[in-house]
Amino acid sequence: MSKMPEIALASSECGLAALSLWFASRLTVFYRKNFSIQEHIRPWVDLGMMGLAMWCYTCKRNDISRQSHLFLCACSVVESIRRVDSLEEIFKSLLVASSFYLASTETVAVLSWAAVCIMATTQLLRWPPGLKAYLRSLRTVCGPSYAILITGACQRESCGDISTDLFLRLPLLRSPSLLECATFSSLLASIAFRPDNKELWRILPGVSKRGFIPSETRQKHVHATLMILSYICMVAKFIALDFDNPWKVTGYVLISCSSIGLILGAAVSFLHDRTMMQSDRYEGPDEEEQQGLLLIEEDDEKEHPDEEPTPQSSTRKFWSNDDRKDSESRIENGGRGLSSIRSTFDPHQRSFGRNPCIDESSSNLPVISIPLRRDSSFCSVRSNVSYETFHTSTAIRRIRFQVVVWYIGAPDEVNGRVEMKFRVTIFWNAPADKDDEVGYGMNNPYHKRVWKMHGRQRAYETNLSEVGDNDRIIYVPPVSILNAVEFDLLGEAEVCRLNTTENLMKWSALYRASLLQDNMNVGEFPHDEHDLVLRLGILKHRQRRKRWDKRIWKLDLATREDTEDTIENPHGTIVNHVKVPGFNHGKRDLEFEFLPLQFDAERDPMALDECLQVKLRVRRESSYFDRNIIPLLACLNTVAVSTLALRAKEFGARGEMILATSFVEIGIRMTVDSRLPVVGYQIKMQFVLNNFFFGLVFLVLESSLVYLLEDGGYIHSAVLYDRMAAIAEVLHMIATLYIYYRGSGAFCDSNCFQRRVMTELSDSPKREREMSSSSLGV
């Protein structure tokens, strides 16, 4: 009987450790920079595991046996560790768990205060800069430990001990003490005013819509102020405590070091921020900037020859059904290029392919009515002799694309191909005769002799067909399908002149092509989504001073003036009758974006070539598996669990029923395998089928184990193990169903679509900056 309190104490300590680790793993996930409530929070699972850990901490000896208690504690620990991803997060979880354990234990007050001093030193030491950089990773790992230890000390002071209502029973009916002020400040700073994440502000009702979310700079200032206030209150309380001399000296040394580093670091940061604000302050445009003139010249001697332009700087996205209002937009480009651009959109021009700031018709020089900030890293803009200039010998011209999709075949996920039938139409303003030599390239249109191949090793020179002296020659941009494995031209290409005044030309051709898709992955089968991609570009004669010089002829999308309002979306569309076999696609139109050519050898960012990417998002139809296969497997495993109601001595009857169920599942598995794509990795459907079968194997092995226990006289243990096995298998089945259904049905339609829409909305300013930067050549 004397061992009963020791066993109960050990069980309580194990429960406290499980609760600490659960709390630490959730805090580790919360303090990720990319933390999102929709992606990282699972309410029912988290609440269930928290209740299990709390019950393990508070349960008595008479409630449950020691083995069962340890088993439940182990389940809580496994679930906690499973949520972290990297080794750094595991260390962070263990450190936070130890902090929580110290804060919940009354007998280690001195050690808790020493840990508080250490955490405060790592968090607040900001000077010298070398030591600050050295402690950056340590600050990341031990971030929330300071607030946890301060909170535990506050609870111990106010309540005398730590009970099950930790962090809930705060003394609010009297004047706050120093520790309470330190606790409140640290919790508010570490939760509400995190400088690296604003997720909590976005979920508050009305805050995001009304624009009340604080900026990152303001969050940093509030966070620093609250942490300094908490630190001062903690230091004052530590001085008032009565510790032994060695601990007192250690605490004073740590406090002195962190205080000196905090004061000097705050002074250095303040001076640095003030200097940056003064240097970034705009002093007003000079005369040429007020006129808005920007000369574009050829930059033969580059300022940064060794710097590679990033592909993101040239990416422009166009969304199909954007009927944007005519307004004035302010685009902030941080760090590189133009920092402040204020452009006025033409009410008659609805295409965002052209830059509305550039007047291409009146002059060879683009006219930009904006003040320019002079901090570009690739090329700098100047209105006086102190700036570098670059120029081109003629105005920028546009080759405008329109794509209409008529047919899409069944995608081949294994080989990454899809068959597509589409019409490509291009519009361009052909240059006049006087522009032939400059804008059209140094090519003689009357040169009638060309080289032709004879076999594979010889070529001969021959004459072109007769061209009259008075015949006019119009060169058509040579369109290339970049991701086509093979293609056929259906019929003949059509070319016509739409406008004689502006010499507006139209070329159109109908293709059937087998397109290579390099991003297909069926790991989430049958809930996988794919982007069917078509890439178009112009590759021939794109060198300098050639016919389609890429510095002069830029790719763009068709406008309403080109199509004369014959189609709702001038960029292109997908015909209503198009159905992708086995897949669904939304009613949204195609998505268009311009990407830099990966194989372009040009190092000048002004001369980077682009290609047009047309993309359609499709999602597989999964109703056959969702409503027929998975519910049947769940019913079979439920029947197998019900066999545990038989006594352990009836092991033969149990085994026969479970094995009969397993044979039925094997037959279903063979039928389903014929519908699965054959790839070199495991897909989600195979993982689910394996887990259902492994559940049956687990029940058979458990039945044999309890049969041996009951045969040896351990009847009560056998019944307990049967109950635990039934609960474990039911939980395993629920987890398997959750893994399968979390990406299908209404859950995916609402959550995934909302997440995608929020991502697009949050990235819209970035897309506008990229469009503006690409149009201006920055």
Coordinates of C-alpha atoms in Angstrom, one line a residue, residues 74 76 99 105 114 316 352 371 430 500 511 513 517 545 582 669-670 679 693 713 726 745:
A74 CA 2.2 7.6 -25.3
S76 CA -0.6 12.0 -26.7
S99 CA 9.7 25.3 -19.9
T105 CA 6.4 22.6 -10.8
A114 CA 17.5 31.3 -13.9
R316 CA 3.3 39.1 -65.9
F352 CA -3.6 45.1 -69.4
P371 CA 8.1 60.7 -60.6
A430 CA 3.0 45.9 -89.6
T500 CA -5.4 50.1 -93.4
Y511 CA -3.8 23.3 -84.5
A513 CA -1.1 19.1 -80.8
Q517 CA 2.9 18.6 -69.2
R545 CA 18.7 44.2 -85.4
G582 CA -12.6 12.1 -66.2
R669 CA -8.3 -4.0 -54.0
M670 CA -7.7 -6.0 -57.2
V679 CA 3.6 5.4 -61.3
F693 CA -5.9 -4.0 -44.7
G713 CA -5.3 -17.0 -16.5
A726 CA -11.2 -1.9 -30.5
G745 CA -16.2 17.1 -51.7

